[in-house]
mmCIF file of C-alpha atoms in Angstrom:
data_model
loop_
_atom_site.group_PDB
_atom_site.id
_atom_site.type_symbol
_atom_site.label_atom_id
_atom_site.label_comp_id
_atom_site.label_asym_id
_atom_site.label_seq_id
_atom_site.Cartn_x
_atom_site.Cartn_y
_atom_site.Cartn_z
ATOM 1 C CA MET A 15 83.422 154.310 145.657
ATOM 2 C CA LEU A 16 83.511 157.171 143.155
ATOM 3 C CA GLU A 17 81.833 156.424 139.802
ATOM 4 C CA VAL A 18 81.789 159.064 137.080
ATOM 5 C CA GLN A 19 79.561 158.145 134.126
ATOM 6 C CA LYS A 20 80.892 158.025 130.561
ATOM 7 C CA GLY A 21 79.007 161.194 129.598
ATOM 8 C CA ALA A 22 80.351 163.188 132.551
ATOM 9 C CA SER A 23 80.973 166.898 132.016
ATOM 10 C CA ASP A 24 84.369 168.560 132.163
ATOM 11 C CA ASP A 25 83.517 170.067 135.556
ATOM 12 C CA GLU A 26 82.592 166.653 137.001
ATOM 13 C CA ILE A 27 85.834 165.121 135.762
ATOM 14 C CA LYS A 28 87.861 168.070 137.063
ATOM 15 C CA LYS A 29 86.180 167.814 140.451
ATOM 16 C CA ALA A 30 86.942 164.076 140.672
ATOM 17 C CA PHE A 31 90.533 164.706 139.588
ATOM 18 C CA ARG A 32 91.137 167.371 142.242
ATOM 19 C CA LYS A 33 89.678 165.166 144.957
ATOM 20 C CA GLN A 34 91.897 162.188 144.120
ATOM 21 C CA ALA A 35 94.981 164.308 143.393
ATOM 22 C CA LYS A 36 94.694 165.879 146.818
ATOM 23 C CA LYS A 37 94.224 162.463 148.408
ATOM 24 C CA TYR A 38 97.399 160.986 146.902
ATOM 25 C CA HIS A 39 99.594 164.122 146.759
ATOM 26 C CA PRO A 40 103.199 163.287 147.801
ATOM 27 C CA ASP A 41 103.285 166.233 150.251
ATOM 28 C CA LEU A 42 100.432 164.631 152.173
ATOM 29 C CA ASN A 43 101.916 161.118 151.899
ATOM 30 C CA PRO A 44 105.648 161.480 152.499
ATOM 31 C CA GLY A 45 107.595 158.301 151.756
ATOM 32 C CA ASN A 46 104.461 156.427 150.552
ATOM 33 C CA LYS A 47 105.480 154.828 147.226
ATOM 34 C CA GLU A 48 101.986 153.489 146.561
ATOM 35 C CA ALA A 49 100.447 156.938 146.973
ATOM 36 C CA GLU A 50 103.130 158.397 144.721
ATOM 37 C CA ALA A 51 102.351 155.897 141.961
ATOM 38 C CA LYS A 52 98.624 156.542 142.207
ATOM 39 C CA PHE A 53 99.228 160.280 142.067
ATOM 40 C CA LYS A 54 101.039 159.771 138.745
ATOM 41 C CA GLU A 55 98.152 157.700 137.422
ATOM 42 C CA VAL A 56 95.669 160.413 138.406
ATOM 43 C CA ASN A 57 97.615 163.067 136.507
ATOM 44 C CA GLU A 58 98.113 160.881 133.447
ATOM 45 C CA ALA A 59 94.449 159.918 133.268
ATOM 46 C CA TYR A 60 93.375 163.523 133.615
ATOM 47 C CA GLU A 61 95.820 164.537 130.847
ATOM 48 C CA VAL A 62 93.953 162.265 128.456
ATOM 49 C CA LEU A 63 90.421 163.141 129.584
ATOM 50 C CA SER A 64 91.050 166.879 129.592
ATOM 51 C CA ASP A 65 92.165 166.715 125.951
ATOM 52 C CA LYS A 66 89.069 167.264 123.784
ATOM 53 C CA GLU A 67 90.385 165.208 120.857
ATOM 54 C CA LYS A 68 91.341 162.219 123.012
ATOM 55 C CA ARG A 69 88.117 162.514 124.993
ATOM 56 C CA ALA A 70 86.106 162.508 121.742
ATOM 57 C CA ARG A 71 87.863 159.323 120.629
ATOM 58 C CA TYR A 72 87.014 157.709 123.937
ATOM 59 C CA ASP A 73 83.343 158.758 123.688
ATOM 60 C CA GLN A 74 83.177 157.297 120.151
ATOM 61 C CA TYR A 75 85.255 154.127 120.459
ATOM 62 C CA GLY A 76 85.454 153.501 124.184
ATOM 63 C CA PHE A 77 88.818 152.577 125.689
ATOM 64 C CA ALA A 78 90.006 151.314 122.280
ATOM 65 C CA GLY A 79 90.107 154.946 121.114
ATOM 66 C CA VAL A 80 92.895 155.870 123.526
ATOM 67 C CA ASP A 81 94.554 152.509 124.173
ATOM 68 C CA PRO A 82 98.092 152.567 122.656
ATOM 69 C CA ASN A 83 97.563 148.942 121.589
ATOM 70 C CA TYR A 84 94.632 149.966 119.357
ATOM 71 C CA GLY A 85 96.444 152.126 116.821
ATOM 72 C CA ALA A 86 93.660 151.910 114.216
ATOM 73 C CA GLY A 87 90.884 152.738 116.658
ATOM 74 C CA ALA A 88 92.796 155.746 117.911
ATOM 75 C CA GLY A 89 93.149 157.215 114.467
ATOM 76 C CA GLY A 90 96.896 156.760 114.348
ATOM 77 C CA TYR A 91 97.436 157.504 118.038
ATOM 78 C CA GLY A 92 100.294 155.100 118.753
ATOM 79 C CA GLY A 93 102.610 154.431 121.646
ATOM 80 C CA ASN A 94 102.066 155.186 125.332
ATOM 81 C CA PRO A 95 102.108 159.008 125.518
ATOM 82 C CA PHE A 96 103.300 158.925 129.125
ATOM 83 C CA GLY A 97 106.353 156.726 128.576
ATOM 84 C CA GLN A 98 105.214 154.514 131.464
ATOM 85 C CA ASP A 99 103.873 151.012 131.787
ATOM 86 C CA ILE A 100 100.399 152.160 132.839
ATOM 87 C CA ASP A 101 97.203 150.097 132.584
ATOM 88 C CA LEU A 102 94.988 152.798 131.095
ATOM 89 C CA GLY A 103 92.066 150.358 131.038
ATOM 90 C CA ASP A 104 91.995 150.284 134.823
ATOM 91 C CA ILE A 105 92.241 154.073 135.049
ATOM 92 C CA PHE A 106 89.400 154.668 132.604
ATOM 93 C CA ASN A 107 87.264 152.075 134.314
ATOM 94 C CA SER A 108 87.862 154.073 137.488
ATOM 95 C CA PHE A 109 86.725 157.292 135.870
ATOM 96 C CA PHE A 110 83.615 155.779 134.343
ATOM 97 C CA GLY A 111 82.711 153.230 136.955
ATOM 98 C CA GLY A 112 83.389 150.275 134.653
ATOM 99 C CA PHE A 113 81.131 151.580 131.860
ATOM 100 C CA GLY A 114 82.306 151.615 128.246
ATOM 101 C CA GLY A 115 85.881 150.494 128.751
ATOM 102 C CA GLY A 116 85.292 147.034 130.165
ATOM 103 C CA ARG A 117 85.160 143.785 128.223
ATOM 104 C CA THR A 118 82.102 141.593 128.123
ATOM 105 C CA GLN A 119 82.524 138.026 129.307
ATOM 106 C CA ARG A 120 81.473 135.166 127.067
ATOM 107 C CA ASN A 121 78.812 132.894 128.493
ATOM 108 C CA GLN A 122 80.571 129.530 128.607
ATOM 109 C CA ASN A 123 77.232 127.694 128.808
ATOM 110 C CA ALA A 124 75.757 129.268 125.673
ATOM 111 C CA PRO A 125 75.518 127.132 122.505
ATOM 112 C CA ARG A 126 78.564 127.569 120.278
ATOM 113 C CA ARG A 127 79.329 126.383 116.770
ATOM 114 C CA GLY A 128 82.056 123.786 116.335
ATOM 115 C CA ALA A 129 85.256 124.506 114.439
ATOM 116 C CA ASP A 130 85.625 123.690 110.750
ATOM 117 C CA THR A 131 87.723 120.693 109.651
ATOM 118 C CA GLU A 132 89.971 120.436 106.592
ATOM 119 C CA VAL A 133 90.918 117.493 104.421
ATOM 120 C CA SER A 134 92.398 117.094 100.926
ATOM 121 C CA VAL A 135 91.450 114.603 98.229
ATOM 122 C CA THR A 136 93.267 113.705 95.006
ATOM 123 C CA ILE A 137 91.245 112.962 91.872
ATOM 124 C CA THR A 138 92.073 112.252 88.238
ATOM 125 C CA PHE A 139 91.753 114.713 85.373
ATOM 126 C CA GLU A 140 88.712 112.845 84.081
ATOM 127 C CA GLU A 141 87.045 112.772 87.523
ATOM 128 C CA ALA A 142 87.463 116.525 87.809
ATOM 129 C CA ALA A 143 85.930 116.997 84.385
ATOM 130 C CA LYS A 144 82.978 114.633 84.782
ATOM 131 C CA GLY A 145 82.408 114.660 88.546
ATOM 132 C CA CYS A 146 82.553 111.713 90.909
ATOM 133 C CA LYS A 147 81.951 110.460 94.444
ATOM 134 C CA LYS A 148 84.879 110.022 96.808
ATOM 135 C CA GLU A 149 85.239 108.680 100.319
ATOM 136 C CA VAL A 150 87.376 110.957 102.471
ATOM 137 C CA SER A 151 88.735 110.069 105.905
ATOM 138 C CA TYR A 152 89.766 112.624 108.502
ATOM 139 C CA GLN A 153 90.012 113.210 112.232
ATOM 140 C CA ASN A 154 87.125 114.985 113.900
ATOM 141 C CA VAL A 155 86.338 116.206 117.403
ATOM 142 C CA GLU A 156 82.934 115.003 118.564
ATOM 143 C CA THR A 157 80.824 115.055 121.707
ATOM 144 C CA CYS A 158 81.630 112.170 124.017
ATOM 145 C CA LYS A 159 78.697 109.754 123.943
ATOM 146 C CA ASP A 160 79.520 108.220 127.317
ATOM 147 C CA CYS A 161 78.908 111.473 129.186
ATOM 148 C CA ASN A 162 76.874 113.355 126.542
ATOM 149 C CA GLY A 163 79.435 116.131 126.613
ATOM 150 C CA THR A 164 79.204 116.919 130.330
ATOM 151 C CA GLY A 165 82.632 115.503 131.118
ATOM 152 C CA ALA A 166 81.249 113.777 134.216
ATOM 153 C CA SER A 167 81.367 110.033 134.702
ATOM 154 C CA ALA A 168 78.115 108.161 134.019
ATOM 155 C CA GLY A 169 75.853 108.164 137.067
ATOM 156 C CA THR A 170 77.404 111.309 138.567
ATOM 157 C CA GLN A 171 76.233 114.912 138.484
ATOM 158 C CA LEU A 172 77.997 118.201 137.980
ATOM 159 C CA LYS A 173 78.385 120.187 141.187
ATOM 160 C CA SER A 174 77.951 123.897 141.651
ATOM 161 C CA CYS A 175 81.333 125.634 141.717
ATOM 162 C CA PRO A 176 82.117 126.668 145.307
ATOM 163 C CA ALA A 177 84.412 129.465 144.152
ATOM 164 C CA CYS A 178 81.743 131.409 142.240
ATOM 165 C CA GLY A 179 78.553 129.897 143.650
ATOM 166 C CA GLY A 180 77.533 128.585 140.250
ATOM 167 C CA SER A 181 77.512 131.975 138.522
ATOM 168 C CA GLY A 182 80.678 131.377 136.517
ATOM 169 C CA GLN A 183 82.067 134.735 137.617
ATOM 170 C CA VAL A 184 83.864 136.010 140.674
ATOM 171 C CA THR A 185 83.719 139.572 141.926
ATOM 172 C CA THR A 186 86.920 141.350 142.831
ATOM 173 C CA GLN A 187 87.606 144.783 144.253
ATOM 174 C CA LYS A 188 90.515 146.936 143.174
ATOM 175 C CA ARG A 189 91.646 150.188 144.688
ATOM 176 C CA THR A 190 92.151 152.922 142.062
ATOM 177 C CA PRO A 191 92.992 156.636 142.199
ATOM 178 C CA PHE A 192 89.275 157.357 142.335
ATOM 179 C CA GLY A 193 88.067 154.798 144.800
ATOM 180 C CA VAL A 194 87.428 151.081 144.972
ATOM 181 C CA VAL A 195 86.238 149.527 141.707
ATOM 182 C CA GLN A 196 84.279 146.299 141.754
ATOM 183 C CA THR A 197 84.692 144.055 138.692
ATOM 184 C CA ALA A 198 83.422 140.638 137.655
ATOM 185 C CA GLN A 199 85.816 138.159 136.081
ATOM 186 C CA THR A 200 85.534 134.621 134.737
ATOM 187 C CA CYS A 201 85.978 132.085 137.492
ATOM 188 C CA ASP A 202 89.345 130.354 137.145
ATOM 189 C CA ARG A 203 88.197 127.164 138.830
ATOM 190 C CA CYS A 204 85.194 126.363 136.612
ATOM 191 C CA ARG A 205 86.278 128.535 133.663
ATOM 192 C CA GLY A 206 82.987 130.349 133.606
ATOM 193 C CA LYS A 207 80.738 127.289 133.457
ATOM 194 C CA GLY A 208 79.534 127.517 137.061
ATOM 195 C CA LYS A 209 79.856 123.744 137.444
ATOM 196 C CA ILE A 210 82.729 121.474 138.387
ATOM 197 C CA ILE A 211 83.339 117.795 137.733
ATOM 198 C CA GLU A 212 84.019 115.654 140.778
ATOM 199 C CA LYS A 213 84.467 112.367 138.884
ATOM 200 C CA PRO A 214 85.660 112.873 135.271
ATOM 201 C CA CYS A 215 84.452 110.639 132.447
ATOM 202 C CA ALA A 216 87.020 107.923 131.791
ATOM 203 C CA LYS A 217 86.583 108.039 128.017
ATOM 204 C CA CYS A 218 87.108 111.780 127.468
ATOM 205 C CA SER A 219 89.056 112.544 130.681
ATOM 206 C CA GLY A 220 86.474 115.122 131.655
ATOM 207 C CA THR A 221 86.683 117.225 128.498
ATOM 208 C CA GLY A 222 83.316 116.117 127.135
ATOM 209 C CA ARG A 223 84.873 115.702 123.689
ATOM 210 C CA ILE A 224 86.848 112.982 121.927
ATOM 211 C CA ARG A 225 88.877 112.813 118.717
ATOM 212 C CA THR A 226 87.589 110.210 116.277
ATOM 213 C CA ASN A 227 88.354 108.954 112.773
ATOM 214 C CA ARG A 228 85.520 109.700 110.412
ATOM 215 C CA THR A 229 84.776 108.742 106.801
ATOM 216 C CA VAL A 230 82.182 110.456 104.615
ATOM 217 C CA THR A 231 81.241 110.191 100.950
ATOM 218 C CA VAL A 232 81.637 113.491 99.130
ATOM 219 C CA THR A 233 79.985 114.339 95.814
ATOM 220 C CA ILE A 234 82.485 116.213 93.645
ATOM 221 C CA PRO A 235 80.728 118.219 90.910
ATOM 222 C CA ALA A 236 81.755 118.123 87.250
ATOM 223 C CA GLY A 237 84.100 120.925 86.258
ATOM 224 C CA ILE A 238 85.850 121.361 89.604
ATOM 225 C CA ASN A 239 89.458 122.535 89.319
ATOM 226 C CA GLN A 240 92.787 122.308 91.128
ATOM 227 C CA ASP A 241 92.912 123.977 94.588
ATOM 228 C CA GLN A 242 89.199 124.641 94.710
ATOM 229 C CA VAL A 243 87.488 123.957 98.035
ATOM 230 C CA LEU A 244 84.314 121.937 98.436
ATOM 231 C CA ASN A 245 82.267 122.781 101.534
ATOM 232 C CA VAL A 246 80.368 119.945 103.224
ATOM 233 C CA SER A 247 78.019 121.506 105.750
ATOM 234 C CA GLY A 248 77.731 120.054 109.250
ATOM 235 C CA HIS A 249 80.604 117.563 108.979
ATOM 236 C CA GLY A 250 83.162 119.509 111.016
ATOM 237 C CA ASN A 251 83.829 119.397 114.750
ATOM 238 C CA SER A 252 80.818 119.038 117.025
ATOM 239 C CA GLY A 253 79.413 122.184 118.610
ATOM 240 C CA PHE A 254 79.437 123.106 122.293
ATOM 241 C CA ASN A 255 76.411 123.079 124.587
ATOM 242 C CA GLY A 256 74.082 121.943 121.827
ATOM 243 C CA GLY A 257 75.513 124.307 119.209
ATOM 244 C CA PRO A 258 75.744 123.287 115.533
ATOM 245 C CA ALA A 259 78.692 121.400 114.104
ATOM 246 C CA GLY A 260 81.251 123.135 111.918
ATOM 247 C CA ASP A 261 81.791 122.388 108.242
ATOM 248 C CA LEU A 262 84.199 120.122 106.396
ATOM 249 C CA HIS A 263 86.407 121.870 103.812
ATOM 250 C CA VAL A 264 87.602 119.478 101.105
ATOM 251 C CA TYR A 265 90.614 120.782 99.169
ATOM 252 C CA ILE A 266 90.782 119.404 95.633
ATOM 253 C CA ASN A 267 94.040 118.158 94.114
ATOM 254 C CA VAL A 268 93.858 117.110 90.437
ATOM 255 C CA LYS A 269 96.458 114.750 88.972
ATOM 256 C CA LYS A 270 98.240 115.853 85.813
ATOM 257 C CA HIS A 271 97.164 114.102 82.611
ATOM 258 C CA GLU A 272 99.549 112.484 80.161
ATOM 259 C CA LEU A 273 97.834 113.999 77.116
ATOM 260 C CA PHE A 274 95.549 116.821 78.238
ATOM 261 C CA GLU A 275 96.190 120.233 79.772
ATOM 262 C CA ARG A 276 93.454 122.397 81.210
ATOM 263 C CA LYS A 277 93.193 126.150 80.566
ATOM 264 C CA GLY A 278 90.059 127.487 82.177
ATOM 265 C CA ASP A 279 87.325 125.159 80.927
ATOM 266 C CA ASP A 280 89.157 124.403 77.672
ATOM 267 C CA VAL A 281 91.261 121.302 77.056
ATOM 268 C CA TRP A 282 94.498 121.441 75.076
ATOM 269 C CA CYS A 283 96.550 118.632 73.565
ATOM 270 C CA GLU A 284 99.123 117.988 70.838
ATOM 271 C CA ILE A 285 98.935 115.489 68.007
ATOM 272 C CA PRO A 286 102.012 114.370 66.021
ATOM 273 C CA ILE A 287 101.660 113.766 62.282
ATOM 274 C CA THR A 288 104.132 112.920 59.520
ATOM 275 C CA PHE A 289 105.473 115.341 56.946
ATOM 276 C CA ALA A 290 103.507 113.579 54.217
ATOM 277 C CA GLN A 291 100.280 113.726 56.240
ATOM 278 C CA ALA A 292 100.755 117.459 56.792
ATOM 279 C CA ALA A 293 101.536 118.085 53.119
ATOM 280 C CA LEU A 294 98.826 115.920 51.594
ATOM 281 C CA GLY A 295 96.157 116.103 54.278
ATOM 282 C CA HIS A 296 95.092 113.169 56.372
ATOM 283 C CA GLU A 297 92.335 111.848 58.610
ATOM 284 C CA VAL A 298 93.725 111.540 62.152
ATOM 285 C CA THR A 299 92.353 110.104 65.397
ATOM 286 C CA VAL A 300 92.134 112.649 68.214
ATOM 287 C CA PRO A 301 91.682 111.674 71.901
ATOM 288 C CA THR A 302 89.007 113.580 73.829
ATOM 289 C CA LEU A 303 87.372 113.312 77.250
ATOM 290 C CA ASP A 304 84.482 111.529 75.537
ATOM 291 C CA GLY A 305 86.639 109.034 73.643
ATOM 292 C CA ARG A 306 88.376 109.095 70.268
ATOM 293 C CA VAL A 307 87.069 111.188 67.355
ATOM 294 C CA SER A 308 88.188 111.547 63.743
ATOM 295 C CA TYR A 309 89.407 114.814 62.268
ATOM 296 C CA THR A 310 90.713 115.546 58.771
ATOM 297 C CA VAL A 311 93.898 117.592 58.740
ATOM 298 C CA HIS A 312 93.770 119.802 55.671
ATOM 299 C CA GLU A 313 96.378 119.737 52.900
ATOM 300 C CA GLY A 314 99.407 121.935 53.619
ATOM 301 C CA THR A 315 99.003 121.948 57.399
ATOM 302 C CA GLN A 316 101.956 123.722 59.054
ATOM 303 C CA PRO A 317 103.740 122.818 62.304
ATOM 304 C CA GLY A 318 102.025 124.587 65.204
ATOM 305 C CA ASP A 319 98.657 124.934 63.462
ATOM 306 C CA ILE A 320 95.743 124.645 65.906
ATOM 307 C CA PHE A 321 92.264 123.347 65.239
ATOM 308 C CA LYS A 322 89.257 123.397 67.566
ATOM 309 C CA LEU A 323 86.784 120.714 68.557
ATOM 310 C CA LYS A 324 83.794 122.675 69.803
ATOM 311 C CA GLY A 325 82.109 121.533 73.030
ATOM 312 C CA ARG A 326 84.711 118.862 73.797
ATOM 313 C CA GLY A 327 86.188 120.627 76.842
ATOM 314 C CA ILE A 328 85.380 120.770 80.580
ATOM 315 C CA PRO A 329 81.771 121.244 81.744
ATOM 316 C CA HIS A 330 81.190 124.662 83.323
ATOM 317 C CA LEU A 331 81.043 124.264 87.111
ATOM 318 C CA ASN A 332 77.467 124.406 88.427
ATOM 319 C CA SER A 333 76.101 125.657 85.102
ATOM 320 C CA ARG A 334 75.295 124.492 81.603
ATOM 321 C CA GLY A 335 77.644 124.186 78.667
ATOM 322 C CA ARG A 336 81.229 123.086 78.166
ATOM 323 C CA GLY A 337 84.520 124.496 77.036
ATOM 324 C CA ASP A 338 86.242 123.508 73.808
ATOM 325 C CA GLN A 339 89.202 121.307 72.939
ATOM 326 C CA TYR A 340 92.160 122.780 71.083
ATOM 327 C CA VAL A 341 94.547 120.500 69.209
ATOM 328 C CA LYS A 342 98.033 121.672 68.227
ATOM 329 C CA VAL A 343 99.680 119.960 65.247
ATOM 330 C CA VAL A 344 103.263 118.763 65.652
ATOM 331 C CA VAL A 345 104.978 117.712 62.385
ATOM 332 C CA GLU A 346 107.527 115.052 63.191
ATOM 333 C CA VAL A 347 110.700 114.904 61.084
ATOM 334 C CA PRO A 348 111.692 111.300 60.296
ATOM 335 C CA ARG A 349 114.894 109.889 61.785
ATOM 336 C CA ASN A 350 117.119 106.868 61.077
ATOM 337 C CA LEU A 351 116.524 106.938 57.312
ATOM 338 C CA ASN A 352 118.097 104.190 55.209
ATOM 339 C CA SER A 353 119.890 104.885 51.928
ATOM 340 C CA GLU A 354 116.842 104.247 49.763
ATOM 341 C CA GLN A 355 114.701 106.578 51.852
ATOM 342 C CA LYS A 356 117.337 109.297 51.705
ATOM 343 C CA LYS A 357 117.572 108.932 47.921
ATOM 344 C CA LEU A 358 113.839 109.304 47.515
ATOM 345 C CA LEU A 359 113.743 112.239 49.865
ATOM 346 C CA LYS A 360 116.457 114.052 47.889
ATOM 347 C CA GLN A 361 114.546 113.464 44.674
ATOM 348 C CA PHE A 362 111.439 114.866 46.324
ATOM 349 C CA ASP A 363 113.350 117.909 47.564
ATOM 350 C CA GLU A 364 114.739 118.615 44.099
ATOM 351 C CA ALA A 365 111.269 118.326 42.663
ATOM 352 C CA THR A 366 109.789 120.848 45.086
ATOM 353 C CA THR A 367 112.122 123.817 44.672
ATOM 354 C CA ASN A 368 109.331 125.911 43.191
ATOM 355 C CA GLU A 369 108.637 129.026 45.269
ATOM 356 C CA ASN A 370 104.971 128.068 45.362
ATOM 357 C CA ASN A 371 105.858 124.998 47.427
ATOM 358 C CA TYR A 372 107.771 126.893 50.155
ATOM 359 C CA GLN A 373 106.312 130.391 50.442
ATOM 360 C CA LYS A 374 107.709 131.138 53.911
ATOM 361 C CA ARG A 375 111.205 129.999 52.896
ATOM 362 C CA THR A 376 111.123 132.063 49.708
ATOM 363 C CA SER A 377 109.908 135.151 51.591
ATOM 364 C CA PHE A 378 112.597 134.785 54.248
ATOM 365 C CA PHE A 379 115.522 134.628 51.827
ATOM 366 C CA ASP A 380 114.117 137.498 49.777
ATOM 367 C CA LYS A 381 114.295 139.607 52.938
ATOM 368 C CA VAL A 382 117.874 138.438 53.590
ATOM 369 C CA LYS A 383 118.923 139.445 50.071
ATOM 370 C CA GLU A 384 117.301 142.851 50.489
ATOM 371 C CA LEU A 385 119.053 143.373 53.824
ATOM 372 C CA PHE A 386 122.581 142.526 52.627
ATOM 373 C CA LYS A 387 122.581 143.703 49.003
#
């Protein structure tokens, strides 16, 4: 078997090419389709390796540097340059004796971390602001306790795989343009574990793992917001071969509040007051996350005016301090007035025609007069 190392010189590669090209030349193998195909592979492989730029990419990135399926690794080198359905991986393994271009096999018996699990939980506006504890239920994959994850029925033992002799890998030989290449692949029968189950566990059907319903209590911190994710370490799917469990990702969904709206860590709300309260000033009751508080609306308050209650907002997540609460004033115009109320309102309107009473109105109509004079 010819094996040319990854750092082989141009002369060594050329010598190997000539040897194999002569061996599979169509003139020396008339009517031999297999030899004809191998001769094409020899020429195509040499075309790549004799190109300094392509050879440099291979030396730097391995087979990924020249594989058409690895466009990024090849620096934009895309598409099969030969227009043929050729397994370049096999050809390069032939040139370099399996060094550099091959893929490492994962040890199926090594400890592996379990997958993460996801679940969502819905909480109220107040619970998000102040924090709370919630029980969440979800499905989890755990190690079967009946067989301790082996997959074998209690009282039985795992047997060495006859196909691979317990190694988890089988050796195969493949004829290439440059000789016979010997490669090791994961055993299909035991899937790389080296052991087989003669009598599967009845509870897990030989998988060593079962799906269970699980409930855990999660501490939700104060200040958490919509769509944030809370990570609960070690509560995901069980690991493999003694590996650690994955994590539980808890997605937070916050219900909308009837009065409050959240903007960052600030709380916003509206408060309706009467025309008289806005004009004369009035002490109003304002709802907050901490209960009701009193606030005096100043005389002459206008619709849309906003006042701030400092430190009445949402606690900052995982830190000190809180946001503020902003209150927007809505002046409600009375409806369904009776005749007496209308009479009094007209008298009031006639008594407040002074420009000092309605500065915005006076300014507006002054601008209209100026525009159309």
